[in-house]
mmCIF file of C-alpha atoms in Angstrom:
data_model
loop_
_atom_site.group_PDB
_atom_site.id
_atom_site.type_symbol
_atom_site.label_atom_id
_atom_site.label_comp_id
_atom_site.label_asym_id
_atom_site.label_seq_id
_atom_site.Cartn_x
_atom_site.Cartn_y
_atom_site.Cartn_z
ATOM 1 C CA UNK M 1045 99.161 192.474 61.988
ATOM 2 C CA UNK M 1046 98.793 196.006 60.305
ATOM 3 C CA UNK M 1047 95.156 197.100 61.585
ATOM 4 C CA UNK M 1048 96.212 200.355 59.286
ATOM 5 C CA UNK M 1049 95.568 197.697 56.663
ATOM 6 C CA UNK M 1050 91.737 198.306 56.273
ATOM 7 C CA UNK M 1051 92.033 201.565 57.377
ATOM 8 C CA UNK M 1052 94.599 203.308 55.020
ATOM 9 C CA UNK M 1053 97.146 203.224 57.291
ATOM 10 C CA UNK M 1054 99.576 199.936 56.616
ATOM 11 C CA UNK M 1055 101.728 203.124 55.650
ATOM 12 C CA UNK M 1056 104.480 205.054 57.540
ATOM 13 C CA UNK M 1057 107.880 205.020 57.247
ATOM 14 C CA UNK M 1058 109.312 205.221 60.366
ATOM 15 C CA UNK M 1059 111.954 208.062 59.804
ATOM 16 C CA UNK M 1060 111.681 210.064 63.280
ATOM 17 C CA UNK M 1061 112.328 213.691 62.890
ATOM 18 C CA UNK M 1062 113.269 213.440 66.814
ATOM 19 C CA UNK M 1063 117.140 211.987 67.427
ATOM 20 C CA UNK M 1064 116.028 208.332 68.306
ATOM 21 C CA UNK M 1065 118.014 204.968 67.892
ATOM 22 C CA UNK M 1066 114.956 204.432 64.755
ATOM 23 C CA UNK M 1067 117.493 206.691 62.747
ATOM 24 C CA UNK M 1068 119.834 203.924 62.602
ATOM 25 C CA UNK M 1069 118.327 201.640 60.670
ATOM 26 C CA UNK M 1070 119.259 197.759 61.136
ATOM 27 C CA UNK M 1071 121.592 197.479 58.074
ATOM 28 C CA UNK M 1072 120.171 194.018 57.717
ATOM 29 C CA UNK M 1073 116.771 194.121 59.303
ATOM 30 C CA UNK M 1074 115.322 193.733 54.858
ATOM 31 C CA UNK M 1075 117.299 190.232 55.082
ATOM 32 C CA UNK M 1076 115.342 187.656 53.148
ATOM 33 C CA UNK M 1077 112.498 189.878 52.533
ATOM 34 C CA UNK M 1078 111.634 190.930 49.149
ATOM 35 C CA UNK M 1079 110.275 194.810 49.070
ATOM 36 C CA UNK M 1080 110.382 197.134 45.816
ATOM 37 C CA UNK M 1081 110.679 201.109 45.975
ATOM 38 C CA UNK M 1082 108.554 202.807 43.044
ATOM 39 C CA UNK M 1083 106.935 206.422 42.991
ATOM 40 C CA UNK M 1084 104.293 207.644 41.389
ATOM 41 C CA UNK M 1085 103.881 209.379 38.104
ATOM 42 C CA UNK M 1086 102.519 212.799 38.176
ATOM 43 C CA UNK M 1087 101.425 215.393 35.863
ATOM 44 C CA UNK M 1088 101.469 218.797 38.590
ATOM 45 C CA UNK M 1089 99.411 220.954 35.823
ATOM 46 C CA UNK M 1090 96.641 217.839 36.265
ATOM 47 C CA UNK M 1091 93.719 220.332 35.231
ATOM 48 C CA UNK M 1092 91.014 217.779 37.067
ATOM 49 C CA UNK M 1093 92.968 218.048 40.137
ATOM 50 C CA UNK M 1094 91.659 219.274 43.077
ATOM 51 C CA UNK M 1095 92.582 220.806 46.810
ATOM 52 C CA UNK M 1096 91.646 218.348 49.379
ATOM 53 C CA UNK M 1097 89.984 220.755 52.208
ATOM 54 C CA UNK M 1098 88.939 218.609 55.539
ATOM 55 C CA UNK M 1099 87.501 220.755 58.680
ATOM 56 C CA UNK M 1100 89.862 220.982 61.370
ATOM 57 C CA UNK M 1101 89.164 223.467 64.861
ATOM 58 C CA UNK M 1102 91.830 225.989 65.183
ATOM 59 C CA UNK M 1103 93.332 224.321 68.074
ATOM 60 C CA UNK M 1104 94.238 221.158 65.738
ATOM 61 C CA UNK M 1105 95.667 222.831 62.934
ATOM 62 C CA UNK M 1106 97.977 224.686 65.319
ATOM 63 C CA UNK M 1107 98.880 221.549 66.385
ATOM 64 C CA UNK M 1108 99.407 220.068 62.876
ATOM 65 C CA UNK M 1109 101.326 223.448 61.996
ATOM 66 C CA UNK M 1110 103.395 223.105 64.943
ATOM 67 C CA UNK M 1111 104.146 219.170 64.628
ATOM 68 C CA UNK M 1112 105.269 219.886 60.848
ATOM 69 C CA UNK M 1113 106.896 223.119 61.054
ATOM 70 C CA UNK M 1114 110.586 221.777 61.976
ATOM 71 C CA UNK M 1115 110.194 218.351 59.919
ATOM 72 C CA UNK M 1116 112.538 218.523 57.228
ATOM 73 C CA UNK M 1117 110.122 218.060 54.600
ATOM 74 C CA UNK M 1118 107.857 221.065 55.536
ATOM 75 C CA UNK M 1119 110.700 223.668 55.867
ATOM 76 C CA UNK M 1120 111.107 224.391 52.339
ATOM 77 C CA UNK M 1121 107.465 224.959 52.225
ATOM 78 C CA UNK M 1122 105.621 228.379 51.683
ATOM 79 C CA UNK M 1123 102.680 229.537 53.612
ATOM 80 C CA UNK M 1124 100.162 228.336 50.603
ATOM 81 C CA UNK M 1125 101.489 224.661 50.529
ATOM 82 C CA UNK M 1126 101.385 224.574 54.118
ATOM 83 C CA UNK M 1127 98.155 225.675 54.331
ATOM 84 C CA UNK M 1128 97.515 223.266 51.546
ATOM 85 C CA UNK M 1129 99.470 220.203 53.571
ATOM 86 C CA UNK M 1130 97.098 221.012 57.063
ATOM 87 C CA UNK M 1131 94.074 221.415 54.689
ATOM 88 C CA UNK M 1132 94.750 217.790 53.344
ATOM 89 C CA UNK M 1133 95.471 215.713 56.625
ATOM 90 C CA UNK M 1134 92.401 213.500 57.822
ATOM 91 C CA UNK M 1135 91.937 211.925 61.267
ATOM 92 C CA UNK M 1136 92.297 208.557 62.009
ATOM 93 C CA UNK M 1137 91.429 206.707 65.175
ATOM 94 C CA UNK M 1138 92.952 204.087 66.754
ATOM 95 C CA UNK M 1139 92.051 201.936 70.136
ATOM 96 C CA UNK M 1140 94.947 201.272 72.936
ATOM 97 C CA UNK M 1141 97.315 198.338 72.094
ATOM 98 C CA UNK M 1142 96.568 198.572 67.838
ATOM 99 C CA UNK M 1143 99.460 198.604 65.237
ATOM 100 C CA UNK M 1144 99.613 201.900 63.354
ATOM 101 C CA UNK M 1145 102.228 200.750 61.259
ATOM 102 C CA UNK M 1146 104.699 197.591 60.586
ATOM 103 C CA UNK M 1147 108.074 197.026 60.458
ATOM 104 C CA UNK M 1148 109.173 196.022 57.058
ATOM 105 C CA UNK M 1149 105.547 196.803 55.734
ATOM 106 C CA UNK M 1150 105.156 199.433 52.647
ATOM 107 C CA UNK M 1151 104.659 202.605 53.947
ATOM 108 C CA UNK M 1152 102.035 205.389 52.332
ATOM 109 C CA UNK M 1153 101.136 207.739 55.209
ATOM 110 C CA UNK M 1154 102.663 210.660 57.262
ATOM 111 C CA UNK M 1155 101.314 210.739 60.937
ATOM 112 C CA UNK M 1156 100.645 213.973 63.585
ATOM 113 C CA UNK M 1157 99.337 212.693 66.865
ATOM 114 C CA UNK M 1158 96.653 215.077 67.990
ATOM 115 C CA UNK M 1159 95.889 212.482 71.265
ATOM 116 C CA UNK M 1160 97.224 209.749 72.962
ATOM 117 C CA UNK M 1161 100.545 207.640 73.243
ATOM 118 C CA UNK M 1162 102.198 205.047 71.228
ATOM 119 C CA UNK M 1163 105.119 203.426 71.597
ATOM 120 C CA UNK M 1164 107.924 202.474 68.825
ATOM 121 C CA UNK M 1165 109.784 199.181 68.074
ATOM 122 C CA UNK M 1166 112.446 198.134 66.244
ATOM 123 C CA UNK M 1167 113.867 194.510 65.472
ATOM 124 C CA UNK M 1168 117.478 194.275 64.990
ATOM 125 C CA UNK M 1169 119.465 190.996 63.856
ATOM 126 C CA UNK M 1170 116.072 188.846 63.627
ATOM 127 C CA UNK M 1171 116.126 189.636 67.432
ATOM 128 C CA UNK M 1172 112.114 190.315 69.219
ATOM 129 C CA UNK M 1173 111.825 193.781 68.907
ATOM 130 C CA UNK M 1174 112.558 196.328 71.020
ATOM 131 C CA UNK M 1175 111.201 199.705 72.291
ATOM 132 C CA UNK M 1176 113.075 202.743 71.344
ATOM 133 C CA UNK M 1177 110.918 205.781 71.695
ATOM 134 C CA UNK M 1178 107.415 207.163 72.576
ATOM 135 C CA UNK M 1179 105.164 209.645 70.914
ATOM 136 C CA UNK M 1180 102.635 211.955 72.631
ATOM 137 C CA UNK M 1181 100.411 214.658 71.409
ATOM 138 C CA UNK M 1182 102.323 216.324 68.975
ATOM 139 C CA UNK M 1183 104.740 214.052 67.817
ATOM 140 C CA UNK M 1184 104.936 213.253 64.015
ATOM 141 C CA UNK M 1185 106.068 210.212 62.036
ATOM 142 C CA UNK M 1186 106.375 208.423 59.205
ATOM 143 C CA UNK M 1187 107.540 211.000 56.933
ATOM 144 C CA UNK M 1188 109.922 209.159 54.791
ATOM 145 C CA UNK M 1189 106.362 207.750 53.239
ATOM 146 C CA UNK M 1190 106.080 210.912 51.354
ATOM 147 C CA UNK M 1191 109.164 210.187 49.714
ATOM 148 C CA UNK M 1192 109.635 206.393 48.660
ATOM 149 C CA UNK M 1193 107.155 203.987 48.592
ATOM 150 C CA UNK M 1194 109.357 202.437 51.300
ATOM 151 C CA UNK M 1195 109.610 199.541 53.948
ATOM 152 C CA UNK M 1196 108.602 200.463 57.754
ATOM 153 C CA UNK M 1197 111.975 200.659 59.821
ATOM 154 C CA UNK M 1198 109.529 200.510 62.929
ATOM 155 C CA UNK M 1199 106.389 199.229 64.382
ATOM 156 C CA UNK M 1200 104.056 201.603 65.985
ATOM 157 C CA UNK M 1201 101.792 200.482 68.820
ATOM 158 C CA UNK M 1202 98.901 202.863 70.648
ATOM 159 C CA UNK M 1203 99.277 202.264 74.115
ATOM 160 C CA UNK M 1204 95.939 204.365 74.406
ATOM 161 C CA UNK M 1205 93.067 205.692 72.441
ATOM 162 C CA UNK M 1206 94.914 208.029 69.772
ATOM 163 C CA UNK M 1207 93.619 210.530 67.236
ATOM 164 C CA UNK M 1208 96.107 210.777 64.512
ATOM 165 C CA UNK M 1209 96.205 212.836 61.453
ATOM 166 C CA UNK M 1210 97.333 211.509 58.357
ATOM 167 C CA UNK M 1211 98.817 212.792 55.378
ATOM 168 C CA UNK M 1212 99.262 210.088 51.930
ATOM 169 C CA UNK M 1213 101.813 210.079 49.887
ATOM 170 C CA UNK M 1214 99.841 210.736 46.614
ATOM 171 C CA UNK M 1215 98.445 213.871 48.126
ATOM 172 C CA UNK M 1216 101.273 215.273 49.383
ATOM 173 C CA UNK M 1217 103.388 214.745 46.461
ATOM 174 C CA UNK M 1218 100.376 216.352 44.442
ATOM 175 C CA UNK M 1219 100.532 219.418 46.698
ATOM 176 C CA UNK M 1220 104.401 220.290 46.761
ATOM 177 C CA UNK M 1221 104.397 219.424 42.638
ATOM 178 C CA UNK M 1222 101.724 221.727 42.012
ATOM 179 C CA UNK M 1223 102.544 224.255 44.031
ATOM 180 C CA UNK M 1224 106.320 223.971 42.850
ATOM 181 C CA UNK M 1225 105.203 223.749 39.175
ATOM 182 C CA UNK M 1226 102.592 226.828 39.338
ATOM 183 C CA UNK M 1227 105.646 229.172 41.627
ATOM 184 C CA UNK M 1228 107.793 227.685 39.182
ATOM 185 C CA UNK M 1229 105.713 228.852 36.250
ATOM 186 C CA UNK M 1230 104.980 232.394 37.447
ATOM 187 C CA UNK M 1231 108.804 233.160 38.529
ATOM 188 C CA UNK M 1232 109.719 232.046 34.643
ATOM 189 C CA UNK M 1233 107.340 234.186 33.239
ATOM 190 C CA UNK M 1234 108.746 237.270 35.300
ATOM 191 C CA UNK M 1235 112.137 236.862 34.989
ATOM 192 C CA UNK M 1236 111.350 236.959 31.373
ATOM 193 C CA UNK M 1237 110.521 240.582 31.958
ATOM 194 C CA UNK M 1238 113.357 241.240 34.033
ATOM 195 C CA UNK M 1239 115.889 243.435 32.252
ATOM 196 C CA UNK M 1240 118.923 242.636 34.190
ATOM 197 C CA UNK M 1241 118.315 239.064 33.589
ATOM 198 C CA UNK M 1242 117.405 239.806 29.850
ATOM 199 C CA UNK M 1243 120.186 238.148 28.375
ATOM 200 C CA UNK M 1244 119.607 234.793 29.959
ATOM 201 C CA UNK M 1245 118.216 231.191 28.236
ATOM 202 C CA UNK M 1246 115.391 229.713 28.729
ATOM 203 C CA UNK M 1247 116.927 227.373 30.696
ATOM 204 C CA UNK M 1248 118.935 229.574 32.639
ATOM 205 C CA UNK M 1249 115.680 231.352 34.029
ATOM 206 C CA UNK M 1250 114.446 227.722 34.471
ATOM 207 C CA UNK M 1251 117.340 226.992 37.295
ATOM 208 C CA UNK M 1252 116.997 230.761 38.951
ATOM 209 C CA UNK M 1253 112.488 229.874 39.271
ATOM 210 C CA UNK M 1254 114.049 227.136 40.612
ATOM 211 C CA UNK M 1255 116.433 228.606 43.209
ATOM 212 C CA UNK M 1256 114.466 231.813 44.440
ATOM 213 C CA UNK M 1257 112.849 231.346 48.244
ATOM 214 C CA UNK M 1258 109.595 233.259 49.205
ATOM 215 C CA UNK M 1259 110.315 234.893 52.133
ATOM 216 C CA UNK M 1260 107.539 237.325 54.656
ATOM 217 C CA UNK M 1261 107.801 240.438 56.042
ATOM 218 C CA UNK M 1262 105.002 242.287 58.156
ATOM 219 C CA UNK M 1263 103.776 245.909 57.575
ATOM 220 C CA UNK M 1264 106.811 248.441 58.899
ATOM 221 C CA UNK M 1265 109.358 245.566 58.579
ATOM 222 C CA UNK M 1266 112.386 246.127 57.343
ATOM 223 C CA UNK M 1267 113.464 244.552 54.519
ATOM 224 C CA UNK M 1268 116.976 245.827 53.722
ATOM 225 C CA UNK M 1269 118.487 248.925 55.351
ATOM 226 C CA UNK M 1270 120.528 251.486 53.881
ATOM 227 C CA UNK M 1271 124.786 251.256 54.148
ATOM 228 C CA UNK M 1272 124.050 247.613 55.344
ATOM 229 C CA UNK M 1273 126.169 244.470 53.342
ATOM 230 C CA UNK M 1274 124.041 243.005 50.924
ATOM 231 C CA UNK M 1275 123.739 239.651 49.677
ATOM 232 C CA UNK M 1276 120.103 239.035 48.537
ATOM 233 C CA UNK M 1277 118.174 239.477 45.684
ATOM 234 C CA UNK M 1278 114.642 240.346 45.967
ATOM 235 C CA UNK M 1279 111.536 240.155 43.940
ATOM 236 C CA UNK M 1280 108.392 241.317 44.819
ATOM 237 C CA UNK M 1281 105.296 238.499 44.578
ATOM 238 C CA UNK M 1282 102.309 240.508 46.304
ATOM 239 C CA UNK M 1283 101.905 243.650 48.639
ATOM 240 C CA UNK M 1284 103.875 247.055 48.088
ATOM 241 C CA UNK M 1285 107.195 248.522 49.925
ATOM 242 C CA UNK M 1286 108.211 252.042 50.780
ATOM 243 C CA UNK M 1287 111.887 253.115 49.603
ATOM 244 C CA UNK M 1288 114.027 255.446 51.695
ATOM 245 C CA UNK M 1289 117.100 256.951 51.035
ATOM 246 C CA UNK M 1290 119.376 259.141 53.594
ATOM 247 C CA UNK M 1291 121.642 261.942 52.638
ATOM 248 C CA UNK M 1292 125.076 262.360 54.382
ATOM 249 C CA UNK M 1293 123.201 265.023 56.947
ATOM 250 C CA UNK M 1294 121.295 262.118 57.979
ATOM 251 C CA UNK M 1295 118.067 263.899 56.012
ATOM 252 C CA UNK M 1296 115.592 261.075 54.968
ATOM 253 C CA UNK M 1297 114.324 261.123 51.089
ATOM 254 C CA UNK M 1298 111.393 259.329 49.576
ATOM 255 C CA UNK M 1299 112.241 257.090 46.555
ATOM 256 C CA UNK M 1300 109.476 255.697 44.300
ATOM 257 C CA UNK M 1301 107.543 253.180 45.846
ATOM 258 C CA UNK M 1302 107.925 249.181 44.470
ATOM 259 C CA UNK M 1303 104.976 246.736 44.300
ATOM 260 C CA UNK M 1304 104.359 243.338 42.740
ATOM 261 C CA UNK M 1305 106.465 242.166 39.807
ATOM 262 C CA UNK M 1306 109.272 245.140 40.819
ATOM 263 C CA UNK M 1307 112.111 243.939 41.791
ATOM 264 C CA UNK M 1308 115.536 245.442 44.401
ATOM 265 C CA UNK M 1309 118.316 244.829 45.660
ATOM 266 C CA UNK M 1310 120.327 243.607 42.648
ATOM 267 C CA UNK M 1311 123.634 245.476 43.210
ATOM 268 C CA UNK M 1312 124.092 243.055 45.947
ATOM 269 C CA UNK M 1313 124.463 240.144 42.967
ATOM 270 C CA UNK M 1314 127.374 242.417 41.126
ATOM 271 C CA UNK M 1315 130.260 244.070 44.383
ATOM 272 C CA UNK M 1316 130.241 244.546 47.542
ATOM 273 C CA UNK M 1317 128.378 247.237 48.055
ATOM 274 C CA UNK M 1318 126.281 248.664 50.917
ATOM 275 C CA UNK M 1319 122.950 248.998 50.525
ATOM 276 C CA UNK M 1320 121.714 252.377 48.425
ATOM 277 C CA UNK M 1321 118.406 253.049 50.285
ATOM 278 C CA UNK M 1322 116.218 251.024 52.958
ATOM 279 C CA UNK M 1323 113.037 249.421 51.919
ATOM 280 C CA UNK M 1324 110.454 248.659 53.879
ATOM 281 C CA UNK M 1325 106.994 246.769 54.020
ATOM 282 C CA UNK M 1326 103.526 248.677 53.217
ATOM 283 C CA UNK M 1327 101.705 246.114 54.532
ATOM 284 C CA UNK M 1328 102.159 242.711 54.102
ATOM 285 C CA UNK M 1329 104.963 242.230 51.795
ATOM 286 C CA UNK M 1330 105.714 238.787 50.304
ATOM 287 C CA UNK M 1331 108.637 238.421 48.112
ATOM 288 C CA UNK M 1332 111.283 236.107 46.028
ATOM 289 C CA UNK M 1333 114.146 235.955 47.361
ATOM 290 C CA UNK M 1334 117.863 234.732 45.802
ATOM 291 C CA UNK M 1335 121.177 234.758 47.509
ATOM 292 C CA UNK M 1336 123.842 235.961 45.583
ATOM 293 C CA UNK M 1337 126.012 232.337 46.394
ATOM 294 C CA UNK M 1338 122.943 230.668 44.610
ATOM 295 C CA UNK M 1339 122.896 233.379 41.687
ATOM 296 C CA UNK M 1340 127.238 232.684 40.684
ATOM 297 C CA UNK M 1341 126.899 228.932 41.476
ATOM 298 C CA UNK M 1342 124.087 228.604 38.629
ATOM 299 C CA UNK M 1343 124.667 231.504 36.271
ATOM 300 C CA UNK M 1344 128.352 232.403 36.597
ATOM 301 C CA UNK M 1345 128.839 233.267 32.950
ATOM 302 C CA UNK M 1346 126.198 235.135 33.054
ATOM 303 C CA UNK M 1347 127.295 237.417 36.393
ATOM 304 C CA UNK M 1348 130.202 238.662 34.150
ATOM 305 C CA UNK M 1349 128.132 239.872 31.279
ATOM 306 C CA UNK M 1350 126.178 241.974 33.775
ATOM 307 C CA UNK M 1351 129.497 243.024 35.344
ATOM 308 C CA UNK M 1352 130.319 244.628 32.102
ATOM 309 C CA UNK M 1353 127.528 246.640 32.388
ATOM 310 C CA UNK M 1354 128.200 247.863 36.048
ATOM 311 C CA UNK M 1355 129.391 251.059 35.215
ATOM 312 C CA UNK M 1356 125.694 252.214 34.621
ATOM 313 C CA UNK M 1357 125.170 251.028 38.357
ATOM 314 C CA UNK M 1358 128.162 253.347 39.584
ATOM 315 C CA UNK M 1359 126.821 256.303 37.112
ATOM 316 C CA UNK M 1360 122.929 255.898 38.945
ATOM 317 C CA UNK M 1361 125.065 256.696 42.503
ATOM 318 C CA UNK M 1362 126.277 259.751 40.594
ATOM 319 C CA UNK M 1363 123.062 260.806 39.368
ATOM 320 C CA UNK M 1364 121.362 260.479 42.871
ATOM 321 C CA UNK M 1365 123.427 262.538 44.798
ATOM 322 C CA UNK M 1366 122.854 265.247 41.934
ATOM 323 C CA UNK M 1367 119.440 264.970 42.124
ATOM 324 C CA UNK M 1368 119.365 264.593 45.895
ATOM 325 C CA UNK M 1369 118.896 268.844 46.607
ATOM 326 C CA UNK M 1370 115.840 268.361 44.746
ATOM 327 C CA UNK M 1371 114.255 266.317 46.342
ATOM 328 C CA UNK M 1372 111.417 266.376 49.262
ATOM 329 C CA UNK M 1373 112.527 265.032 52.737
ATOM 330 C CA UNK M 1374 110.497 262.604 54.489
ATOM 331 C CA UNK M 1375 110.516 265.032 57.513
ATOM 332 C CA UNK M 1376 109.164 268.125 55.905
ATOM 333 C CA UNK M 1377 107.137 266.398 53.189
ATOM 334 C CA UNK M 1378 103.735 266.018 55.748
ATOM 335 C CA UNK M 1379 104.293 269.360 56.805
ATOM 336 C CA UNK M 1380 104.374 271.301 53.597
ATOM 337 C CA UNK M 1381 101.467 269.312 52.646
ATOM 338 C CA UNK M 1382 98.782 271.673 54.305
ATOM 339 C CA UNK M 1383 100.675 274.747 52.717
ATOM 340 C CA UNK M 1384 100.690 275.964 48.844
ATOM 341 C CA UNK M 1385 101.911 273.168 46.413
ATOM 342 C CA UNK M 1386 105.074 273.496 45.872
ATOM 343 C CA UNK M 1387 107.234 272.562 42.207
ATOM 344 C CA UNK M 1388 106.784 268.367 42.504
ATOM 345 C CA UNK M 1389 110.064 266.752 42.879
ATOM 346 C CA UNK M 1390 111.182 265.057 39.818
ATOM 347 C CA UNK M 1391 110.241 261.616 39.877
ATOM 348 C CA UNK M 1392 113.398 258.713 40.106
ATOM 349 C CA UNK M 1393 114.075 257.201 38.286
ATOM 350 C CA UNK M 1394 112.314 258.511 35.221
ATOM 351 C CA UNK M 1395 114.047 261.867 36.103
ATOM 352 C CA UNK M 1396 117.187 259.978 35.359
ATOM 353 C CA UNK M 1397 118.916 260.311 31.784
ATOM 354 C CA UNK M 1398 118.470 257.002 30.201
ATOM 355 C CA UNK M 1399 121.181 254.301 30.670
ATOM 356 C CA UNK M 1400 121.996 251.198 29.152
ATOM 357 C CA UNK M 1401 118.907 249.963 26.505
ATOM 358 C CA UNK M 1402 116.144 247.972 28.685
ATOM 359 C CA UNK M 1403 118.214 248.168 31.664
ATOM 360 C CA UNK M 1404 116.500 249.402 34.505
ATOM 361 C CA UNK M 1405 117.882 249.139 38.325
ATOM 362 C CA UNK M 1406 116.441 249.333 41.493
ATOM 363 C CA UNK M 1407 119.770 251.108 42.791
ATOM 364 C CA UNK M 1408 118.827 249.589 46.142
#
């Protein structure tokens, strides 16, 4: 019997995230039972919906945040949804020798063991069941439940007092959606403003929202470095970078600093080239990120059009190095600080002569 049954938890599927025999499934362990897979509808933009918060101690939300951080659900994740996903998880308590979940049984929950052992069974051929794994403090299960409204492929027995934290379907669902629908949202709305990708559809922007990856970098980081290959795309969601660019005498320039909604690192998406200058984090610097595999695969047509404009990208080279003797080095710039002002360095690139209409690069 399911004791998870008056206690919201008649619900895991058994898909182990650790290599266990459970990831072979019995191909005919569903034989003469009648199950149904459905999801639920949701509307991510619900207006009425709110964050589920429930107080954990530090110590258990590391846990949590370790137990979920290589399950392939939760890799994909940023650090708002999983903050959101540990937020949401509630405890549950079971007593030695109670089911957690069923074999065969519906699953709605997604498990992280914070104490205690249980012990996992599978039947196979309408044989008894039979153990096939463990789970300690730590361990996580059950996350195909977060997916389909599934059948158990395992039973789950305590074989002590356990503290478990759970995670339902509904909730989780409602977390990823509307986190995926606001990112997706705010990345549309940007690349709208995004000259290089000015020439796109609606549509098109749609599939890049969808494809960009926030990535982290810590204050000093580097994000890309100068005469390195690049192959990323990079647009800035919150916190500021510094931009540095060396001349052939290895003399270190300051370039006009980037900050949120500024974007680099787009020459990478056209050739070959190295990078132009190295950027790093002021800060804490989060940022969008898009490969420039992803960016051909879903806009290919659309890679060619700005190849046609690439030789405004070659002509910005030109104009740097022409403009590079009039510029400040890093090196001397603190030190000349103290004495008289000197003629300010013209600005890049407004110095620049203007290019091609509403184009504006990053030369990075």
């Amino acid at each position: 019997m399911d004791s998870d049954s008056d206690s919201d938890s008649d619900d895991d599927d058994e898909s182990l995230e650790d290599p266990s025999p459970l990831l072979s499934i019995p191909a005919n362990y569903m034989r003469g039972r009648r199950t149904s897979v459905s999801a639920e509808s949701m509307v991510p933009s619900h207006q009425n919906y709110v964050k589920t918060v429930i107080s954990k101690t530090p110590e258990q939300r590391k846990r949590i945040e370790l137990s979920i951080a290589s399950n392939f659900l939760f890799k994909n994740l940023d650090e708002d949804q999983h903050e959101d996903v540990v937020n949401a998880m509630a405890e549950k308590r079971f007593r030695s020798r109670e089911t957690v979940i069923e074999q065969g049984a519906v699953g709605d929950y997604f498990y992280v063991v914070e104490t205690g052992t249980l012990d996992v069974f599978v039947a196979k051929n309408g044989n008894p069941s039979e153990k096939v794994f463990e789970y300690g403090p730590g361990g996580s299960f059950g996350e195909l439940a977060l997916m389909y409204n599934g059948p158990r492929a395992a039973t789950v027995i305590t074989t002590s007092d356990v503290v478990l934290w759970a995670l339902d379907r509904i909730t989780f669902r409602r977390i990823l959606m509307e986190n995926t629908s606001r990112k997706r949202r705010m990345y549309e709305a940007f690349l709208e403003t995004v000259p290089l990708l000015v020439s796109l559809e609606p549509y098109e922007r749609h599939k890049i929202a969808d494809a960009l990856e926030s990535v982290y970098f810590e204050d000093g980081q580097t994000v890309v470095r100068q005469g390195d290959q690049g192959d990323n795309f990079f647009i800035i969601e919150s916190g500021e970078a510094t931009v540095t660019k060396c001349s052939e005498d290895g003399e270190e320039f300051p370039m006009p600093g980037l900050g949120p909604g500024e974007y680099f690192g787009e020459l990478a998406l056209l050739n070959e080239m190295p990078r132009a200058a190295t950027v790093k984090a002021h800060g804490r610097l989060k940022c969008a990120t898009l490969g420039k595999r992803a960016f051909v695969r879903l806009l290919g047509p659309v890679v060619e059009i700005i190849k046609r404009n690439s030789v405004n990208y070659q002509t910005i080279e030109q104009q740097l190095q022409q403009h590079q003797q009039q510029l400040v080095p890093v090196s001397s710039a603190s030190a000349s600080a103290s004495a008289s002002p000197a003629p300010s360095s013209p600005a890049l690139p407004s110095a620049l002569p203007p290019l091609h209409p509403q184009l504006q690069l990053s030369n990075i």
